[in-house]
Coordinates of C-alpha atoms in Angstrom, one line a residue:
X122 CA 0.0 0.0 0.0
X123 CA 2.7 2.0 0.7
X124 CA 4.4 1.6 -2.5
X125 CA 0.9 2.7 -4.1
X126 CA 0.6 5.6 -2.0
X127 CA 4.1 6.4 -3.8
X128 CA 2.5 6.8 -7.2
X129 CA 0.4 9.6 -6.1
X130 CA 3.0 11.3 -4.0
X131 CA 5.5 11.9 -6.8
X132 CA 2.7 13.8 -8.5
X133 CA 4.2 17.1 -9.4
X134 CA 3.3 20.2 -11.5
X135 CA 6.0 22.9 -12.8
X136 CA 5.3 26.0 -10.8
X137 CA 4.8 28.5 -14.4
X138 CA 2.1 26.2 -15.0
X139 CA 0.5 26.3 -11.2
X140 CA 1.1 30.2 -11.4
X141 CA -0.2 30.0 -15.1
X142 CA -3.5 28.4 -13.2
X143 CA -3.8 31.1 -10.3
X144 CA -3.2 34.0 -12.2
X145 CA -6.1 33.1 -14.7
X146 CA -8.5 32.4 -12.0
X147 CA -6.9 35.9 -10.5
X148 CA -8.5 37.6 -13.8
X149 CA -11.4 35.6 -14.7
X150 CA -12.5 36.1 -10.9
X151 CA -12.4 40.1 -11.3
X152 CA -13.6 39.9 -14.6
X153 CA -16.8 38.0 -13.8
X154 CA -17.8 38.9 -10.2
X155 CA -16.9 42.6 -10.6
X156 CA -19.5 42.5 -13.4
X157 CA -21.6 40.0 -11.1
X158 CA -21.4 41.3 -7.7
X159 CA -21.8 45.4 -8.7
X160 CA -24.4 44.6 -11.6
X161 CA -27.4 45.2 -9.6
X162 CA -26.7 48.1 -7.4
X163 CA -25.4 49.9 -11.1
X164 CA -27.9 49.3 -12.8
X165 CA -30.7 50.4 -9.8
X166 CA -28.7 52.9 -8.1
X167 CA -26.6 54.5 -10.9
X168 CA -28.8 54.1 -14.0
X169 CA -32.2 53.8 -12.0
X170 CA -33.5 51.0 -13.2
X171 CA -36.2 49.6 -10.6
X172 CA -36.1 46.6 -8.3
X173 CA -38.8 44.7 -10.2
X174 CA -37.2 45.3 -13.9
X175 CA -34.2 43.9 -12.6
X176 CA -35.5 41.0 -10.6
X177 CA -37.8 40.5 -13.9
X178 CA -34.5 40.4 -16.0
X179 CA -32.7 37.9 -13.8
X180 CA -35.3 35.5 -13.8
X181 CA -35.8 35.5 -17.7
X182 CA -32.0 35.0 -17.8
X183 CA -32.4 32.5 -15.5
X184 CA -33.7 30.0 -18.3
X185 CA -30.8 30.6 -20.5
X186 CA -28.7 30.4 -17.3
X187 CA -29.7 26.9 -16.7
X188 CA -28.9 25.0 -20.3
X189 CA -25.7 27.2 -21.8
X190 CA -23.3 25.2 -19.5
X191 CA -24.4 21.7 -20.3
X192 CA -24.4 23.0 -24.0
X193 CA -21.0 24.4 -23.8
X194 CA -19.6 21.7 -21.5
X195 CA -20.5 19.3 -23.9
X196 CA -19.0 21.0 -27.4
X197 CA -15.7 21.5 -25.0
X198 CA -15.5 17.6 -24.7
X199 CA -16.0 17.3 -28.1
X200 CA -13.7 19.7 -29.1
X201 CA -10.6 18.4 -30.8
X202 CA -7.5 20.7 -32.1
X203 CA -4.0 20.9 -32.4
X204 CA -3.7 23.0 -28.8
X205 CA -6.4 20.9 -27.2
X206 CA -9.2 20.7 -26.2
X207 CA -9.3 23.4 -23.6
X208 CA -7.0 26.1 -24.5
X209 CA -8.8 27.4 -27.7
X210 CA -11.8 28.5 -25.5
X211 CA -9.5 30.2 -23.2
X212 CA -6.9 31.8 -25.8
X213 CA -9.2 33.2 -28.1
X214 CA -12.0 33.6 -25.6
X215 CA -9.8 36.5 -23.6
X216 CA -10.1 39.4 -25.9
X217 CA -14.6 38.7 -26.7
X218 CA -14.5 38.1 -22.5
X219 CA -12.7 41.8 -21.8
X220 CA -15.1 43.5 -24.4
X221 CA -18.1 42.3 -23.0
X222 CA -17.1 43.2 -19.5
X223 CA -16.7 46.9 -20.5
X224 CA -20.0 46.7 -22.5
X225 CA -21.7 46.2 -19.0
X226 CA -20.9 49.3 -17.7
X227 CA -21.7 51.4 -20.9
X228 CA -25.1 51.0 -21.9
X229 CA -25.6 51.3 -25.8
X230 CA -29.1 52.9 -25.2
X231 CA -30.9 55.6 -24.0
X232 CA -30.8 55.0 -19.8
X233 CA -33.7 57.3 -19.5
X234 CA -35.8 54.6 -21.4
X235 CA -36.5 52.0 -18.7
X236 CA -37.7 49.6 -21.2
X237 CA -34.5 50.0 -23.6
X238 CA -32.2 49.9 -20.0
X239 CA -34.0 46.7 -19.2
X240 CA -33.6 45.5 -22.9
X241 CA -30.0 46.3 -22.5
X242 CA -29.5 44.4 -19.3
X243 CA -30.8 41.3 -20.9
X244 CA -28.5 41.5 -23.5
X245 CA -25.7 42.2 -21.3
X246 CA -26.7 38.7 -19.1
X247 CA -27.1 36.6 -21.7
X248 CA -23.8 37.5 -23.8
X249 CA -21.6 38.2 -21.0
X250 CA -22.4 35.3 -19.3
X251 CA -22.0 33.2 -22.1
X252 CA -18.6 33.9 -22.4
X253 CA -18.0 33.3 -19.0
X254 CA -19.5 30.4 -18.6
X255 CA -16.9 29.6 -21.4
X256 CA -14.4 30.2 -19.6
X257 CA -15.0 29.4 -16.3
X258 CA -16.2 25.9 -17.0
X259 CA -12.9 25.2 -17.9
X260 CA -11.2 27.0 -15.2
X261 CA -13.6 25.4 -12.6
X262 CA -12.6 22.0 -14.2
X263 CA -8.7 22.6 -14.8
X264 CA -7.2 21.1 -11.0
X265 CA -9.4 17.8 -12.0
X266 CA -7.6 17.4 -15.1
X267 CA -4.1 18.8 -14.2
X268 CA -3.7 16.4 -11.4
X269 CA -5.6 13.5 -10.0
X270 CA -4.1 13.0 -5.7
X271 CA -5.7 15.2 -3.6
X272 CA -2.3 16.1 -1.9
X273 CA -1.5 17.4 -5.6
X274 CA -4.8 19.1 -6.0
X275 CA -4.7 20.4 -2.3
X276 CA -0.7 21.9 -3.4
X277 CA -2.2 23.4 -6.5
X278 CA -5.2 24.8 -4.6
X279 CA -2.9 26.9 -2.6
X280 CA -2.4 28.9 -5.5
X281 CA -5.7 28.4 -6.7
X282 CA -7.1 29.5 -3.8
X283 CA -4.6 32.2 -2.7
X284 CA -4.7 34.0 -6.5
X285 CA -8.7 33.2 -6.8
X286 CA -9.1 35.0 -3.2
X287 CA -6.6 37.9 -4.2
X288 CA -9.0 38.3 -7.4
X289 CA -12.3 38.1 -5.1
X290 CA -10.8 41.1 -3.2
X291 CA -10.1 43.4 -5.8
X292 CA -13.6 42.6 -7.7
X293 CA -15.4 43.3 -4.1
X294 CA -12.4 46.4 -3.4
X295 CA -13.0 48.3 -7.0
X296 CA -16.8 48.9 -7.1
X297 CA -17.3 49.5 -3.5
X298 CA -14.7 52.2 -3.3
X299 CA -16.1 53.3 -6.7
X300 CA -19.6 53.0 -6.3
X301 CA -20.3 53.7 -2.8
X302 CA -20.4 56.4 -0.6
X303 CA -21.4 59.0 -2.6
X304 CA -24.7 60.8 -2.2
X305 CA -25.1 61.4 -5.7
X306 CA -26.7 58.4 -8.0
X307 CA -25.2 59.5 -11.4
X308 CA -22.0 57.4 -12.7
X309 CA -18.7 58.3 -12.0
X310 CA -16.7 59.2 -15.2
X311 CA -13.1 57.6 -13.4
X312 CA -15.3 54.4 -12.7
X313 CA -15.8 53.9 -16.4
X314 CA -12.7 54.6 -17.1
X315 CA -11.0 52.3 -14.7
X316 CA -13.2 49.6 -15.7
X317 CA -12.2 49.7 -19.8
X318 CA -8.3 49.4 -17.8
X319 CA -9.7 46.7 -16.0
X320 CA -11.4 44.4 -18.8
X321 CA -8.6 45.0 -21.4
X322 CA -5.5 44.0 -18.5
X323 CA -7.5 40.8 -17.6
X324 CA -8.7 39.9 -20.9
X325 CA -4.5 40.0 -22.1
X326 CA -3.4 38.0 -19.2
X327 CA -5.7 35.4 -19.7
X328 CA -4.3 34.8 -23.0
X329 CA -0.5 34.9 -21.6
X330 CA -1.9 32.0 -19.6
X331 CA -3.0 29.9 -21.9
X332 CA 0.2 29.4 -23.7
X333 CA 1.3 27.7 -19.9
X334 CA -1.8 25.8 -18.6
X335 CA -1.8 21.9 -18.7
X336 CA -4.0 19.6 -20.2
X337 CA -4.2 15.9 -20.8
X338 CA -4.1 15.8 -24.6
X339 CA -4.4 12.2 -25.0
X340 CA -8.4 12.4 -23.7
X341 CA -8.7 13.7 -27.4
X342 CA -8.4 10.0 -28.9
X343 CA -10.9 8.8 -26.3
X344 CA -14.3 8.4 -28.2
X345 CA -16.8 11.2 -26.6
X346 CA -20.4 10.2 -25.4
X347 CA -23.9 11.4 -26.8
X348 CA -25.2 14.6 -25.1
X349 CA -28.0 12.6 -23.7
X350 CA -26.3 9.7 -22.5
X351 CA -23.8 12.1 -21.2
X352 CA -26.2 13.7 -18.9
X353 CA -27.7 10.8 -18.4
X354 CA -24.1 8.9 -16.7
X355 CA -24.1 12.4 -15.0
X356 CA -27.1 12.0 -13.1
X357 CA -25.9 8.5 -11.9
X358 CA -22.9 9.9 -9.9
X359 CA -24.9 9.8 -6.2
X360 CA -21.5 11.5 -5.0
X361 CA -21.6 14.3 -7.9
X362 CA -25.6 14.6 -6.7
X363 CA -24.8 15.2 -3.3
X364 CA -22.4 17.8 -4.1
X365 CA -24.6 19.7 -6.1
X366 CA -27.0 20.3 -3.4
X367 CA -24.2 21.2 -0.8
X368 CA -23.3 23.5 -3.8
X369 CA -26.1 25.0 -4.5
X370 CA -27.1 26.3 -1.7
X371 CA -23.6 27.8 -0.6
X372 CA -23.8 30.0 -4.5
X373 CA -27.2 31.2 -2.8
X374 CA -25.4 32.2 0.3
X375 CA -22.2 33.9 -1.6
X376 CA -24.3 35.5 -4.7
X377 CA -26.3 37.0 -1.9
X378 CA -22.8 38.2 0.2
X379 CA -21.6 39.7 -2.7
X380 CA -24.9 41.7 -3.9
X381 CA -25.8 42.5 -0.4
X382 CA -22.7 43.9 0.5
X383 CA -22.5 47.5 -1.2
X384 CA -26.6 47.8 0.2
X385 CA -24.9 46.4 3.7
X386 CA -21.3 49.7 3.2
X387 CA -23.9 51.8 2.2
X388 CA -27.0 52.4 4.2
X389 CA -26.0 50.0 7.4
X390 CA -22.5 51.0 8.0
X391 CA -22.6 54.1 6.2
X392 CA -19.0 54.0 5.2
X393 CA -17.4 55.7 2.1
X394 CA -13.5 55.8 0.5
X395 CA -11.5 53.5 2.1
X396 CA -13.2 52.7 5.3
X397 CA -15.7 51.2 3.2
X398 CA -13.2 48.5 2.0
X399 CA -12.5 47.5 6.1
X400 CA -15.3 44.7 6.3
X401 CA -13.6 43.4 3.0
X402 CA -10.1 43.7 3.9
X403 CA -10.4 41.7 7.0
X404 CA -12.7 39.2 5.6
X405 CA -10.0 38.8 3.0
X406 CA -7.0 38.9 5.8
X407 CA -8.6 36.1 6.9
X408 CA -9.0 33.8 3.7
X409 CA -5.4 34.6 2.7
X410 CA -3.9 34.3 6.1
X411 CA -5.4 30.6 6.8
X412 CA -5.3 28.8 3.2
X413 CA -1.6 27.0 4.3
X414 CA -3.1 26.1 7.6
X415 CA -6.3 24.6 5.9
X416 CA -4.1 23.2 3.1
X417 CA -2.2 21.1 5.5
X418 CA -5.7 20.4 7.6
X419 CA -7.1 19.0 4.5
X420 CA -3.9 16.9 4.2
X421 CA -4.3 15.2 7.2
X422 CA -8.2 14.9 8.2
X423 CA -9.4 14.8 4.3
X424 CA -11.4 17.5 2.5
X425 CA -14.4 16.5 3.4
X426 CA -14.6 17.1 7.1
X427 CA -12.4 20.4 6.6
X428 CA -15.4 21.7 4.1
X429 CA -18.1 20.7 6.5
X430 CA -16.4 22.5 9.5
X431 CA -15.4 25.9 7.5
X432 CA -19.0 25.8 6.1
X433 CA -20.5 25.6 9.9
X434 CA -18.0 28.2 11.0
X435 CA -19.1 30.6 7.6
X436 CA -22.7 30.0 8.7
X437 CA -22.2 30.6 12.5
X438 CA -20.4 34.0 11.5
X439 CA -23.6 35.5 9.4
X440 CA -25.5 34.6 12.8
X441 CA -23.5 36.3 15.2
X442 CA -23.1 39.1 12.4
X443 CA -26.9 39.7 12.5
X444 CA -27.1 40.4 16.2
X445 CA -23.9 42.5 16.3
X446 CA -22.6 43.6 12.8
X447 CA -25.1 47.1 12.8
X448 CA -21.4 49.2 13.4
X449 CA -18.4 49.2 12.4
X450 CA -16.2 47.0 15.0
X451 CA -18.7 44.7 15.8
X452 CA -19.3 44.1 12.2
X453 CA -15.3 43.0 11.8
X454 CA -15.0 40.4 14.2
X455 CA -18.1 38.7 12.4
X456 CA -16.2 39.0 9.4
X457 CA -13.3 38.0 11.0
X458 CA -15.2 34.4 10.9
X459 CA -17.0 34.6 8.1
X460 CA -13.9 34.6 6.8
X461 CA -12.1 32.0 8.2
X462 CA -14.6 29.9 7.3
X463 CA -14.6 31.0 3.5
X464 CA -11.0 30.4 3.5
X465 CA -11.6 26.8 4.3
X466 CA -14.2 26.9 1.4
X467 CA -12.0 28.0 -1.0
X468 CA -9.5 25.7 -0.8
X469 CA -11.4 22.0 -0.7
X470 CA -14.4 22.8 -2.6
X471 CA -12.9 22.8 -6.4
X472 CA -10.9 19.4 -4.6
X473 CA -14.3 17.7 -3.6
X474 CA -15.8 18.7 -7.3
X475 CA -12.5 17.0 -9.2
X476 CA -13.0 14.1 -6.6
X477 CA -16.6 13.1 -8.4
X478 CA -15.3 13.2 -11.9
X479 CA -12.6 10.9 -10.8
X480 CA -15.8 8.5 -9.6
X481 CA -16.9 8.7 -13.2
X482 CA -14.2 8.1 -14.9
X483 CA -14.1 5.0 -12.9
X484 CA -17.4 4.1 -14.0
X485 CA -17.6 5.3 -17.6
X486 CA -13.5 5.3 -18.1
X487 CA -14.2 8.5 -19.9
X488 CA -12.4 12.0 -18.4
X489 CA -15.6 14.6 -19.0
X490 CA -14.4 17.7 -17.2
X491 CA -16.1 20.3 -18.3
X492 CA -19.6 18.0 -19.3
X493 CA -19.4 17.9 -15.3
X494 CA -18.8 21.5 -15.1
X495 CA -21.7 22.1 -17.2
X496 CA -24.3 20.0 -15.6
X497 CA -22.5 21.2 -12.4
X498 CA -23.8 24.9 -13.8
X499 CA -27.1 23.8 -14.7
X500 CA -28.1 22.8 -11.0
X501 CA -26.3 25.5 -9.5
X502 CA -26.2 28.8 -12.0
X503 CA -30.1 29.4 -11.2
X504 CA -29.3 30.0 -7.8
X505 CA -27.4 33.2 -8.8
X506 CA -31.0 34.8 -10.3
X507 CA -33.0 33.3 -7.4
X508 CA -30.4 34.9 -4.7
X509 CA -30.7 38.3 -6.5
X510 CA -34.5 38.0 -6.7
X511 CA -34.4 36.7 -2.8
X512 CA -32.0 40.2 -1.6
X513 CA -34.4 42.2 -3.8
X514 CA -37.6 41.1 -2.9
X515 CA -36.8 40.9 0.7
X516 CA -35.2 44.8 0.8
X517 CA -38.8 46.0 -1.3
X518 CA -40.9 44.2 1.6
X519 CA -39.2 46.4 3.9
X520 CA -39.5 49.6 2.5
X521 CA -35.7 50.1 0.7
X522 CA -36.1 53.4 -1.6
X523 CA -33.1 53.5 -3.5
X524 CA -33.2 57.5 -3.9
X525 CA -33.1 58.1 0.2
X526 CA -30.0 58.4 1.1
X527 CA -31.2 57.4 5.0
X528 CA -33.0 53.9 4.9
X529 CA -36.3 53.6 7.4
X530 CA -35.3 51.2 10.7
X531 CA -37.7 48.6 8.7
X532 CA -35.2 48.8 5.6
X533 CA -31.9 48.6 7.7
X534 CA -33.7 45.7 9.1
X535 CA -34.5 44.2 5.7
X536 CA -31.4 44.6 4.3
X537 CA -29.6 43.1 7.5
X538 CA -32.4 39.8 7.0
X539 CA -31.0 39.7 3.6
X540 CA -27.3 39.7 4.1
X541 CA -26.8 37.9 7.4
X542 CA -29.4 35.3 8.3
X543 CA -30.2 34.1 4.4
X544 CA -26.8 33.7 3.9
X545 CA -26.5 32.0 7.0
X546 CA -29.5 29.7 6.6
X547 CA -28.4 28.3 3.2
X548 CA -24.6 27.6 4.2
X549 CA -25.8 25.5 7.3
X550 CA -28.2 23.4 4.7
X551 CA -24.9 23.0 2.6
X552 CA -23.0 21.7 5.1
X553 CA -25.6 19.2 6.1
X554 CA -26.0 18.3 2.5
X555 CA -21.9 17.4 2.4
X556 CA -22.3 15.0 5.4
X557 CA -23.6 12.1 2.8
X558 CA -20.8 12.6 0.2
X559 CA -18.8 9.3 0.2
X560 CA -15.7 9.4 -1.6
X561 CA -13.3 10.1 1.2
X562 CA -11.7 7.4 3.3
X563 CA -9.0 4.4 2.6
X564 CA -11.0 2.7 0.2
X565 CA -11.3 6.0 -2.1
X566 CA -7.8 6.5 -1.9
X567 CA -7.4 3.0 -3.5
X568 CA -9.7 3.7 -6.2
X569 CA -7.6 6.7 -7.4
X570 CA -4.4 5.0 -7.6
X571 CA -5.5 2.7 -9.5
X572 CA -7.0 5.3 -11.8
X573 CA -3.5 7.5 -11.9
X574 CA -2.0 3.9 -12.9
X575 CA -5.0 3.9 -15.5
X576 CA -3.7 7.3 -16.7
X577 CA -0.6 7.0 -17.1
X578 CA -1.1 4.1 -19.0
X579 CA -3.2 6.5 -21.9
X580 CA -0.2 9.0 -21.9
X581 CA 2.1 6.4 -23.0
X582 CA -0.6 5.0 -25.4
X583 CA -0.9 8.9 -26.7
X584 CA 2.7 9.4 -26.9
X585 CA 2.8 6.1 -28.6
X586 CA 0.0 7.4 -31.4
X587 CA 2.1 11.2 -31.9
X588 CA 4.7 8.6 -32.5
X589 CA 2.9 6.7 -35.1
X590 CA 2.1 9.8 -37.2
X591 CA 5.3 11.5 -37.3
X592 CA 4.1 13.9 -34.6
X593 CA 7.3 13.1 -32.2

């Protein structure tokens, strides 16, 4: 057994390709929740578009939401070329991903129209997440088909985790310090101007990374399944099911963080400038500060009882931020927890994902990355619309008026249901969920040495074929 245990331990990846890895989550993370998080508040507070237009326009996009990840996870599996089957999409995705982010923040209509601003946001939902979802299915996918131990996925994880939390910041830092704070509800000029800087950096440093990423190139002469009987093996991973439900509910708790939080600086804190970015400083002191020490947890006691605690922990510090997070110091030692927990989060939850499309490669012998990451989506991506319309419709019950720059104690209140004890409520359900996943224990570890023997079987079978037809 020991000697087995060998086989995964000398798995090792060259660090331009692990930095190649962080630094395009670092991107795609500002890219997309920059464009995710601040989306609603710009497009209600700055361009006055109201709360039930907007909710309206998530839910409609909520339909094409739900089946362009399956669709596009399926045409990446199928995809065969000379760089791969993943680095196309990312390459020559970069520049379409960078224009569409600045598109979100300059409407191409009239904003005093509501029904051409509502048009607009549509358009903007639908094409800009397409190309995200592009994107990010393969990025979500990338550590399950770089490396297959979970001490390698854990090491790469660290930088994963480290650059994806670095990226979270700055997405959270930029419109809060840009957007907030201010008692006038017209667009800053400097905002749009830092955001064109923004999409056209990110969108060029995603395409230096895709000349360094790694993929397996020799899944390209495996014969890929039907769509439907694709989905349909997918839906017979119990392990993959139970993830998705633990999933699900924590994208309703952080799509909800994120879209609460400028209401939460703004009219509950009252902050502006830079002791508006505080709350989010710590919360990110946190998540940086304990990735090693959760690394080396996971290591030792397994990622799935180092997700379940970090999830409680994440779910016990929305509670406690309910009760005392109304001013400024209370509200940073609740964030202090929340995240400490999100730092455990971070780091194992990609890891458990990878870990169920190991079980089905055991079961099909097929490697379907991003057809997982697609599906994955197609459960979870409606939750981002439903957590918007949730924060929205719960702020409107109360009484939130968008133009007062003073909130009614009612408001404050709703806005504090909203971000703390939703939040809350839904991580708890996701770490209960987590409880039956199965894949962790001696007998798992087994199973995935075998399958890295089974691996590096088809790479000498692949290097074999490049052989055959002159390629080497």
């Amino acid at each position: 057994m020991s000697l087995n245990k060998d086989i995964l331990s000398i798995e090792i990846l060259p660090k331009k390709t692990k930095f190649a890895y962080g630094f395009g989550e670092f991107v795609h993370i500002i890219l997309s929740n920059v464009a995710f998080a601040a989306i609603t508040f710009y497009y209600n507070v700055k361009l006055g578009l109201n709360e039930q237009l907007i909710g309206l326009a998530w839910l409609i996009f909520a339909f094409w939401n739900a089946i362009n990840d399956p669709l596009f996870g399926f045409i990446q599996d199928r995809t065969k070329s000379k760089w791969g089957r993943r680095i196309p999409y990312i390459r020559f995705g970069a520049p379409i991903y960078g224009i569409l982010f600045i598109l979100v923040w300059i409407p191409l209509v009239d904003i005093t129209n509501e029904i051409a601003l509502f048009i607009y946001l549509l358009f903007i939902l639908f094409t800009f997440d397409s190309i995200y979802t592009i994107i990010g299915l393969i990025m979500y996918s990338m550590p399950a088909e770089m490396v297959i131990s979970s001490k390698a996925r854990a090491n790469l994880m660290i930088y994963g985790s480290i650059f994806s939390s670095l990226g979270f910041l700055v997405a959270l830092m930029l419109p809060v310090l840009l957007l907030t704070g201010s008692e006038s509800t017209s667009v800053d000029p400097t905002f749009l101007i830092i955001m064109i800087i923004v999409g056209s950096v990110c969108a060029l440093v995603l395409f230096i990374c895709s000349f360094y990423l790694k993929e397996n190139k020799y899944t390209q002469l495996e014969e890929p399944m039907g769509m439907f009987e694709s989905l349909k093996e997918t839906f017979k991973n119990k392990p993959f099911l139970i993830f998705e439900v633990s999933i699900f509910c924590f994208i309703l708790a952080q799509t909800i963080l994120t879209t609460a939080l400028f209401y939460y600086i703004d009219y509950i804190l009252k902050l502006g400038g830079i002791l508006a970015l505080l709350p989010i400083l710590i919360f990110f002191a946190m998540v940086l500060g304990f990735t090693y020490t959760y690394s080396k947890l996971a290591a030792k006691h397994g990622l799935k009882k180092i997700y379940i605690f970090s999830l409680i922990l994440s779910g016990l510090g929305f509670i406690l931020g309910f009760f005392i997070a109304w001013s400024l110091i209370p509200a940073i030692l609740a964030f202090i927890i929340i995240g400490i927990g999100f730092s455990g989060i971070f780091l194992t939850q990609q890891a458990l994902f990878a870990e169920t499309i190991d079980y089905d490669e055991i079961l099909t012998t097929k490697r379907r990355e991003t057809s997982y990451s697609g599906v994955n989506a197609l459960i979870t991506k409606p939750a981002i619309s439903v957590a918007n319309f949730l924060f929205l419709a719960i702020i409107s019950f109360y009484g939130f008026q968008r133009t007062a720059q003073t909130q009614t104690e009612a408001a404050e209140l709703g806005i504090m249901i909203g971000f703390m004890i939703l939040p809350a409520l839904f991580i708890l359900i996701s770490a209960l969920a987590i409880k039956f996943f199965p894949l962790d224990g001696a007998e798992w570890i087994q199973q995935k040495i075998e399958l890295k023997k089974t691996h590096d079987e088809k790479e000498r079978a692949y290097l074999a074929y490049l052989k055959e037809q002159g390629v080497l």
